[in-house]
Coordinates of C-alpha atoms in Angstrom, one line a residue:
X11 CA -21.9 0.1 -19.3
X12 CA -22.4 0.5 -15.5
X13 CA -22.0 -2.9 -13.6
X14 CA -25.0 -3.8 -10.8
X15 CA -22.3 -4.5 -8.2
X16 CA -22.0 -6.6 -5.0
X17 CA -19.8 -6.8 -1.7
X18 CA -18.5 -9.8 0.0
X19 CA -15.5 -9.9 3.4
X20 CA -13.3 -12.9 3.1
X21 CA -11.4 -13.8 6.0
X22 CA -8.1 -15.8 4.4
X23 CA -6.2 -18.7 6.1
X24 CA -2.9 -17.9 6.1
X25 CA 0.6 -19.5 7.5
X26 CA 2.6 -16.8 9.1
X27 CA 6.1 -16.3 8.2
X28 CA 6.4 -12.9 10.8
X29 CA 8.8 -14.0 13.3
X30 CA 6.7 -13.2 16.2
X31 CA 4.0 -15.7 15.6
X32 CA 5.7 -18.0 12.6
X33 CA 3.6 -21.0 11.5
X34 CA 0.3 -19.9 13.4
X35 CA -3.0 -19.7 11.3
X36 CA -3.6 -15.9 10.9
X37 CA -6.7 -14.8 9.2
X38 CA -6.4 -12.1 6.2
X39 CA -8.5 -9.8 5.7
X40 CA -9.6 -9.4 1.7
X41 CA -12.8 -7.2 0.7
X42 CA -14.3 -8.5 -2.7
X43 CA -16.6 -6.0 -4.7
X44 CA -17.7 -7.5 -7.7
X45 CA -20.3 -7.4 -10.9
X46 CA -23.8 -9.5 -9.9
X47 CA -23.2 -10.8 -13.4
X48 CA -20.6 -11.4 -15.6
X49 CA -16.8 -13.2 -16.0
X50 CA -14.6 -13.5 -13.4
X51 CA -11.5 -10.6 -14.0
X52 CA -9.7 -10.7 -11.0
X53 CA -7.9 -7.7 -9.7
X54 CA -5.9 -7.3 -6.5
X55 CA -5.5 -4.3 -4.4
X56 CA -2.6 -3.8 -1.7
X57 CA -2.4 -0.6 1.0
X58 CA 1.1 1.1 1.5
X59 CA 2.7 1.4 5.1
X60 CA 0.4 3.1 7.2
X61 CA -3.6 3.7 5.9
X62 CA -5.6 0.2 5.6
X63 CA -6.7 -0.8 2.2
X64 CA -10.2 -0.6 2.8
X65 CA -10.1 3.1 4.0
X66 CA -8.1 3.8 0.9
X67 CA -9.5 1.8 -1.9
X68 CA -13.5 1.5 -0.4
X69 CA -14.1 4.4 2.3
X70 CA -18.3 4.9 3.1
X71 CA -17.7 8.1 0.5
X72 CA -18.3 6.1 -2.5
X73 CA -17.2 9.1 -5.0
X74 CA -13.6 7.8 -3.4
X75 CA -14.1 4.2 -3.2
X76 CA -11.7 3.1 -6.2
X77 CA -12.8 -0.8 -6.2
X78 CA -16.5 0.1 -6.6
X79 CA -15.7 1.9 -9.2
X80 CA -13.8 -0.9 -10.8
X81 CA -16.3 -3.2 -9.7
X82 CA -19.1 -1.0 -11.9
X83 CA -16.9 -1.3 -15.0
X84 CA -17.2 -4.6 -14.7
X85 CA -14.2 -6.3 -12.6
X86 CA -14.0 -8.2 -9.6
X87 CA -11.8 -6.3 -7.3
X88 CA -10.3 -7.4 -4.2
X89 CA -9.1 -5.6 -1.7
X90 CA -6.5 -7.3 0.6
X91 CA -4.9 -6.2 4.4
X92 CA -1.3 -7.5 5.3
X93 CA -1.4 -8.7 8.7
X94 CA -1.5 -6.1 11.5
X95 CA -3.3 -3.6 9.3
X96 CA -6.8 -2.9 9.2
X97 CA -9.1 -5.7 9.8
X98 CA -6.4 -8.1 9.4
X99 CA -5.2 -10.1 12.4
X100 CA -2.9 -8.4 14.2
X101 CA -0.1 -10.0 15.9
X102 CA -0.5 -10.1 19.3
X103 CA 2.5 -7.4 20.1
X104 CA 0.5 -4.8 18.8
X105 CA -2.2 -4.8 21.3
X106 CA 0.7 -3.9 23.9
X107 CA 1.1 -0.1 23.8
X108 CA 4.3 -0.6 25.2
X109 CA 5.7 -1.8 21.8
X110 CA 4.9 1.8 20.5
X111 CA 8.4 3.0 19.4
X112 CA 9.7 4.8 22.6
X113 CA 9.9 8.7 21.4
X114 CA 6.0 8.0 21.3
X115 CA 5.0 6.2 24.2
X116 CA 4.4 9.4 26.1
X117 CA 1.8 9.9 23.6
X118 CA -0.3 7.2 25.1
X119 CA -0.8 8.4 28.3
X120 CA -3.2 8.5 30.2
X121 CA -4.8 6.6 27.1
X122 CA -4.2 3.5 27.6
X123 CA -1.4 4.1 29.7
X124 CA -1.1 5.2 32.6
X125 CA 1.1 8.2 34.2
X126 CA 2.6 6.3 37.1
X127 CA 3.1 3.2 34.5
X128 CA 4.8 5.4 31.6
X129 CA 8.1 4.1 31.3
X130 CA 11.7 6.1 31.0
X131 CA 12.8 6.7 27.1
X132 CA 15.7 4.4 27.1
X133 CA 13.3 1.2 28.7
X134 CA 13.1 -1.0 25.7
X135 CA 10.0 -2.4 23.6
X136 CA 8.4 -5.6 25.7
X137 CA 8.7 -6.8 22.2
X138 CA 12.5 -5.6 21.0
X139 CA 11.8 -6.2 17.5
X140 CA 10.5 -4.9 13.9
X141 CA 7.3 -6.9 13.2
X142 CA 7.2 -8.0 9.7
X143 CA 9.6 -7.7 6.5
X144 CA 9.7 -8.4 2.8
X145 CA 9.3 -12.4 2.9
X146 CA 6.4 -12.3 5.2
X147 CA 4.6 -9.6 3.1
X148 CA 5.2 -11.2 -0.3
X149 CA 3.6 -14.8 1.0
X150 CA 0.6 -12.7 2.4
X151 CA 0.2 -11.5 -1.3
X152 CA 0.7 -15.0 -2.9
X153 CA -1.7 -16.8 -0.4
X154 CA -4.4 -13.8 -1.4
X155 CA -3.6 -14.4 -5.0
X156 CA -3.7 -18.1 -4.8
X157 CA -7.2 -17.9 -2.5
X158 CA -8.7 -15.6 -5.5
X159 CA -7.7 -17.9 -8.2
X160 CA -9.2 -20.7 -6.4
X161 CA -12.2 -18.7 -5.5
X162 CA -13.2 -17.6 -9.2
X163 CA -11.8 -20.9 -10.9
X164 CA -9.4 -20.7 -12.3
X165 CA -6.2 -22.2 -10.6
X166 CA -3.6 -20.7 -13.4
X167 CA -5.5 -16.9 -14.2
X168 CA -3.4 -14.2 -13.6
X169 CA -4.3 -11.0 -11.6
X170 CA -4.0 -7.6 -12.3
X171 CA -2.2 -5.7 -9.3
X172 CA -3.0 -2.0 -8.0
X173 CA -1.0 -1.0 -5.1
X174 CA -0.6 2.7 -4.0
X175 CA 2.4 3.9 -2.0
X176 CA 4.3 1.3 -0.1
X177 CA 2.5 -1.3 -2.1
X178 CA 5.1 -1.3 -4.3
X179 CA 7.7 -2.3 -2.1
X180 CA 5.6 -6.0 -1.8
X181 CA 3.9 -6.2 -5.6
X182 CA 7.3 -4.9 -7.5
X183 CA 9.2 -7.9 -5.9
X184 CA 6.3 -10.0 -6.2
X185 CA 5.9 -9.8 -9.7
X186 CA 9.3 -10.5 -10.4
X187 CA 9.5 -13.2 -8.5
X188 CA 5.8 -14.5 -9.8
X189 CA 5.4 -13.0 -13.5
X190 CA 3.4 -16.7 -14.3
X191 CA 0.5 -14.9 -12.1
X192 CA 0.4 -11.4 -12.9
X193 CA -1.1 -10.1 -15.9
X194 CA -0.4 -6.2 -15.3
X195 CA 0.6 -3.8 -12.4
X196 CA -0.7 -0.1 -11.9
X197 CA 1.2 1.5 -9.2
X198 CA -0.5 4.8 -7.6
X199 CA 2.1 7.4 -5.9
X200 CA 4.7 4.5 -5.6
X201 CA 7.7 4.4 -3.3
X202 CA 10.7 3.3 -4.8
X203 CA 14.3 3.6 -3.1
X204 CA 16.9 3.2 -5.9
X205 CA 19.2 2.8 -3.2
X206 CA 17.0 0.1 -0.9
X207 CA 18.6 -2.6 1.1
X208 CA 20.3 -5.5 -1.0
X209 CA 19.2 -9.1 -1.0
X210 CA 21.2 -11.6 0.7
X211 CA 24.4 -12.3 -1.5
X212 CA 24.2 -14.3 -4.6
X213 CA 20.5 -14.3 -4.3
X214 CA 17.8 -12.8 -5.8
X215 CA 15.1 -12.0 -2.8
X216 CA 16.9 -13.5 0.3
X217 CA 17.0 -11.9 3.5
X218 CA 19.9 -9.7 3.7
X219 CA 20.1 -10.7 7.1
X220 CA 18.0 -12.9 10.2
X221 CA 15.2 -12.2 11.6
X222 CA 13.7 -10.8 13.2
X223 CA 15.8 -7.6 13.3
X224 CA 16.3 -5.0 16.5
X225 CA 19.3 -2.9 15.7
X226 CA 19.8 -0.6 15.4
X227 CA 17.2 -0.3 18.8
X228 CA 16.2 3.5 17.5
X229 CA 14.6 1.9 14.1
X230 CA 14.1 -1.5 14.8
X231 CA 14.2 -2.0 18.4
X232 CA 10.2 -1.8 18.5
X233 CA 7.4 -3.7 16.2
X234 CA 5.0 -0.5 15.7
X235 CA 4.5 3.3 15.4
X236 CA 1.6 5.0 15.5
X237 CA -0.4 7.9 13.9
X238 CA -2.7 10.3 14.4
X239 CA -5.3 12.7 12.3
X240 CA -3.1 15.4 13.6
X241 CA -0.5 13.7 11.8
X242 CA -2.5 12.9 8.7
X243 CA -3.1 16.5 8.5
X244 CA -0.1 17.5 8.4
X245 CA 1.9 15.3 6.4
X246 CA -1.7 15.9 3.5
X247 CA -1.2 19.5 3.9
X248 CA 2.3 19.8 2.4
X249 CA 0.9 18.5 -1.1
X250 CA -2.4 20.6 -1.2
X251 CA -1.6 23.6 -3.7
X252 CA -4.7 23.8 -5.8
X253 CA -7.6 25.7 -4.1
X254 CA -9.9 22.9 -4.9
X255 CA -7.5 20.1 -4.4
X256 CA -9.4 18.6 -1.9
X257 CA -13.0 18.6 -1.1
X258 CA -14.0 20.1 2.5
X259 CA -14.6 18.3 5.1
X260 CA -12.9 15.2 2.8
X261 CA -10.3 14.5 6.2
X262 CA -12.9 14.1 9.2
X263 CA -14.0 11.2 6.3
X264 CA -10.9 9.7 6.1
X265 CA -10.0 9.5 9.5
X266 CA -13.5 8.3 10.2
X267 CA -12.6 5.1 8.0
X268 CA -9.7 4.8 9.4
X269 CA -10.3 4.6 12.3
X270 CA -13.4 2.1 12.0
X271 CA -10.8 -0.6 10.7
X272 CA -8.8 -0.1 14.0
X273 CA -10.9 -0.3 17.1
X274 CA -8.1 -1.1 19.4
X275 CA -6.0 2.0 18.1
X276 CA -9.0 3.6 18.3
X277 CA -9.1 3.9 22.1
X278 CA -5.2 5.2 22.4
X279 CA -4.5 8.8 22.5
X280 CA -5.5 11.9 23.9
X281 CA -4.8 14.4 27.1
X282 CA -8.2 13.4 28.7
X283 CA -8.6 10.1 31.1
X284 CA -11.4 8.1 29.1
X285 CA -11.7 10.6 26.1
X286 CA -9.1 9.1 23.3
X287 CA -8.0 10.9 20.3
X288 CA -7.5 8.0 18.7
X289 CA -4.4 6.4 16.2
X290 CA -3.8 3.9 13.8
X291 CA -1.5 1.3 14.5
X292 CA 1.6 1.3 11.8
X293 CA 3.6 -2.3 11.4
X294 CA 7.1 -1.4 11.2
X295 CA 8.8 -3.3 8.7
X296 CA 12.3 -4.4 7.9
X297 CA 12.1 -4.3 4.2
X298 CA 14.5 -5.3 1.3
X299 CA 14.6 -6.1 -2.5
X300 CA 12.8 -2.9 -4.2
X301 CA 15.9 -1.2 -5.8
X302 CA 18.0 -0.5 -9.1
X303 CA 19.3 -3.6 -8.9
X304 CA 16.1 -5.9 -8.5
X305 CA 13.8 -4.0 -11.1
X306 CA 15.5 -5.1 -14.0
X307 CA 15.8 -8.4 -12.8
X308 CA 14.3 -11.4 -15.5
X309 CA 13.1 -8.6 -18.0
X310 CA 9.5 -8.8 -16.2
X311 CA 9.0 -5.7 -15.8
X312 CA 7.3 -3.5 -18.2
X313 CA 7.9 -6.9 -20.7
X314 CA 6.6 -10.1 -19.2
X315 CA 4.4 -7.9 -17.2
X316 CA 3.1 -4.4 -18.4
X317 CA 3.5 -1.5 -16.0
X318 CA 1.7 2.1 -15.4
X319 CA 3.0 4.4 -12.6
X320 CA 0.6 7.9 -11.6
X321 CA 1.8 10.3 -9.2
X322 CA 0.6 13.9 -8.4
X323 CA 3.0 16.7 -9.6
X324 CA 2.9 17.7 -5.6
X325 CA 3.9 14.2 -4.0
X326 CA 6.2 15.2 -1.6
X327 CA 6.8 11.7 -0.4
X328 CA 7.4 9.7 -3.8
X329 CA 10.0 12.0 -4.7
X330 CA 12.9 13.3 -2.5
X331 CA 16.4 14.0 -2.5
X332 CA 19.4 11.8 -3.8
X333 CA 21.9 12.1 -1.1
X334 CA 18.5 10.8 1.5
X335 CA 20.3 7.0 1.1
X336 CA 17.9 4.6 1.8
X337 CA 15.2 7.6 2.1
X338 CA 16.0 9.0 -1.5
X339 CA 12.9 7.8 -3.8
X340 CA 12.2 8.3 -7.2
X341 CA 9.5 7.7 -9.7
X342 CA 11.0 8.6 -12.6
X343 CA 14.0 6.5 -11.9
X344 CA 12.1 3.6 -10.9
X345 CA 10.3 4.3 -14.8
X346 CA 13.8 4.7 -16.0
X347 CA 15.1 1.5 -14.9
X348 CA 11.9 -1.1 -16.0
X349 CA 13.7 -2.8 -18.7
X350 CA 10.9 -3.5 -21.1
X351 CA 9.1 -1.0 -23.1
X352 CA 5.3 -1.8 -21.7
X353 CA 5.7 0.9 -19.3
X354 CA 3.8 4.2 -18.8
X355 CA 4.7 7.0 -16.2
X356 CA 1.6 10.0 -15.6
X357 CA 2.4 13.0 -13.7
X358 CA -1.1 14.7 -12.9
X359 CA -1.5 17.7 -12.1
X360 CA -3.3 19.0 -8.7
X361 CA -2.5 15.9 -6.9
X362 CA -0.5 14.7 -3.9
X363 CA 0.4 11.5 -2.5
X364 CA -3.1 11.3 -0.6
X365 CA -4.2 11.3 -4.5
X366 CA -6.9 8.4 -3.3
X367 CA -9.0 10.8 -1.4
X368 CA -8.4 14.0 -3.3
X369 CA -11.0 15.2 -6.4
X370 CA -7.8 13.7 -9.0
X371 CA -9.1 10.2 -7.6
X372 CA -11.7 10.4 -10.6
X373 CA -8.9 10.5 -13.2
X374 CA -6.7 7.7 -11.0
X375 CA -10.1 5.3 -11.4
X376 CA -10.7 5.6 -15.3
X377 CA -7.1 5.8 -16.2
X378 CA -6.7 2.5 -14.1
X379 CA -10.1 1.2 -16.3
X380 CA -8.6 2.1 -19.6
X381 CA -5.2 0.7 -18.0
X382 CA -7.2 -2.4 -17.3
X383 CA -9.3 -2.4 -20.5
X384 CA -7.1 -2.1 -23.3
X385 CA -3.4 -2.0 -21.8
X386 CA -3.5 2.0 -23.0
X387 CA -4.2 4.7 -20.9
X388 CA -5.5 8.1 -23.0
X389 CA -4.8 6.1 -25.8
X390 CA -0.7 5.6 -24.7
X391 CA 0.6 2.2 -24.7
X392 CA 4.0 3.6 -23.3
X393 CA 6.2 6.8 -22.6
X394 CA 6.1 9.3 -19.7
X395 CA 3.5 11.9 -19.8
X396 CA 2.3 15.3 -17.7
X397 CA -1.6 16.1 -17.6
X398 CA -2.4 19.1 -17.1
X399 CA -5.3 20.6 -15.0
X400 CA -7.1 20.7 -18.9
X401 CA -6.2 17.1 -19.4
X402 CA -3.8 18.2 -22.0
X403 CA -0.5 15.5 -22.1
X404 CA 2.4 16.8 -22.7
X405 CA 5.5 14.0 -23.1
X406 CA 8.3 13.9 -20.5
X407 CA 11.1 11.8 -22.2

């Protein structure tokens, strides 16, 4: 049965805990799509580090909008932005282009900056400083998920989490930290570094150290990055290696949507005086508590709180070398080391990390509705599985 659906923006009070602007009233963005009729069954969508939740989970293309599609089976899907992405607030810091990270001011000019302004390399950031980190991202979720309980309710319900990339670097922690309000997490292409910074000692989530954090100056030392189509493109065309991976003309699309949740960012860039390329502002983060050591933690994981993780075969983000350090990810290994046995692992074939946006995003949206459904997906309640091009599963353990 296909849901009548409708759309709704919510714009979320929220305390800040980002150093920058800690304890001002920040606004979150959170798209709802919902059935006209029908119960309540809340489900929470978060972005990874660099593309905005709504061009990822609800782009104009509706074949790729994932939480319409969720929305028709019959749930009501919301679709939340961490402060300084999308149509979030953005801290003020970001609308300085000379916060950029310094290897890519010079892309900036003449848009916005000008030549006879463009600072040396080795001027710092006006803003020395990462922007946000682990605790501030993980009370934007709870504030979201404590605003949708509210909204439909019900003031104890648990939510069903979706993240995709980077997501799981807030919702993994979250949930173990908040099992009492999560019913189920699907993770799409998730990033997980077995070897990620440590909590502060003794501790299960603390900061490993103050904030905000500016050394050392060459990672930290600025509170945002930007990126471009270019760069889209390029980093998208390493994973396509199917012929009809990806639909034409599926990246102009993309960008498109992008850029409409950026309008600032959207004036940056480009050789031209007055003609910008456009970028997307990037938050960079300080981040801590997503390793081997925290995913066991409390037996919530894949016990308290079932789990599926789907990446494509030709993600060459999620999975990378072991001797990378803190840049060595795994999805098997992050599979291997969820303690409970309510846990499923999908390798799909034909797919890349920009899975969202490529013609595999069919198969993401019904296993996440069977996921959702019936706590199965193709009939599996656990394991790890390849699908083939055929749709043949073949087990992996």
């Amino acid at each position: 049965m296909a849901f009548q659906t409708a759309s709704k923006d919510h714009y979320v009070d929220h305390r800040s805990s980002i150093p920058v602007n800690d304890g001002q009233i920040v606004k979150l963005f959170v798209r709802e799509r919902r059935p006209v009729t029908g119960p309540r069954k809340p489900v929470l969508m978060l972005h990874g580090r660099s593309v905005p939740a709504v061009a990822g989970f609800d782009p104009p293309n509706k074949n790729y909008s994932w939480a319409e599609q969720l929305a028709r089976a019959g749930y009501d899907v919301f679709v939340m932005e961490l402060q300084g992405s999308g149509l979030s607030a953005h801290p003020a810091v970001m609308d300085e282009p000379l916060n950029v990270s310094p290897v890519q001011r010079p892309l900036l000019s003449p848009n916005p900056i000008p030549p006879a302004d463009l600072p040396t390399p080795d001027t710092p950031a006006k803003y020395p400083h990462q922007l946000n980190n682990s605790q501030s991202d993980w009370d934007e979720v709870d504030t979201v998920v404590e605003y949708i309980r509210k909204e439909i309710g019900e003031p104890t319900a648990k939510i069903d989490l979706i993240g995709w990339s980077a997501a799981a670097q807030q919702l993994g922690p979250y949930t173990i930290q908040h099992a009492d309000k999560v019913k189920s997490l699907f993770l799409a292409a998730p990033i997980f570094p077995p070897n990620g910074r440590a909590s502060k000692e003794n501790t299960d989530f603390g900061a490993p150290v103050d904030m905000p954090v500016g050394t050392p100056a060459a990672a930290f030392g600025y509170p945002m990055s930007v990126t471009s189509k270019n760069g889209l493109a390029a980093s998208w065309a390493r994973d396509l290696k199917c012929p009809d991976q990806r639909e034409n003309g599926v990246l102009d699309e993309v960008w498109k949507a992008i850029q409409d949740v950026d309008a600032l960012g959207a004036t940056w860039g480009g050789p031209t005086p007055g003609a910008p390329t456009g970028f997307v502002r990037v938050r960079n983060s300080y981040w801590w508590g997503w390793n081997s050591t925290t995913v066991p933690l409390h037996n919530v994981l894949g016990q308290t709180v079932p789990v599926c993780l789907v990446y494509g075969e030709h993600d060459s983000i999620v999975n990378t070398a072991p001797d990378l350090g803190l840049l060595y990810f795994s999805v098997p290994e992050l599979y291997r080391l969820i303690p409970g046995k309510k846990k499923l692992m999908f390798r799909l074939a034909c797919a890349g990390h920009q899975i969202v946006w490529e013609r595999a995003a069919t198969h993401l949206h019904a296993m996440s509705e069977q996921w959702l459904k019936n706590g199965k997906v193709f009939g599996e309640k656990g394991g790890s599985f390849y699908r083939d091009e055929d749709g043949v599963l073949t087990s992996q353990e």
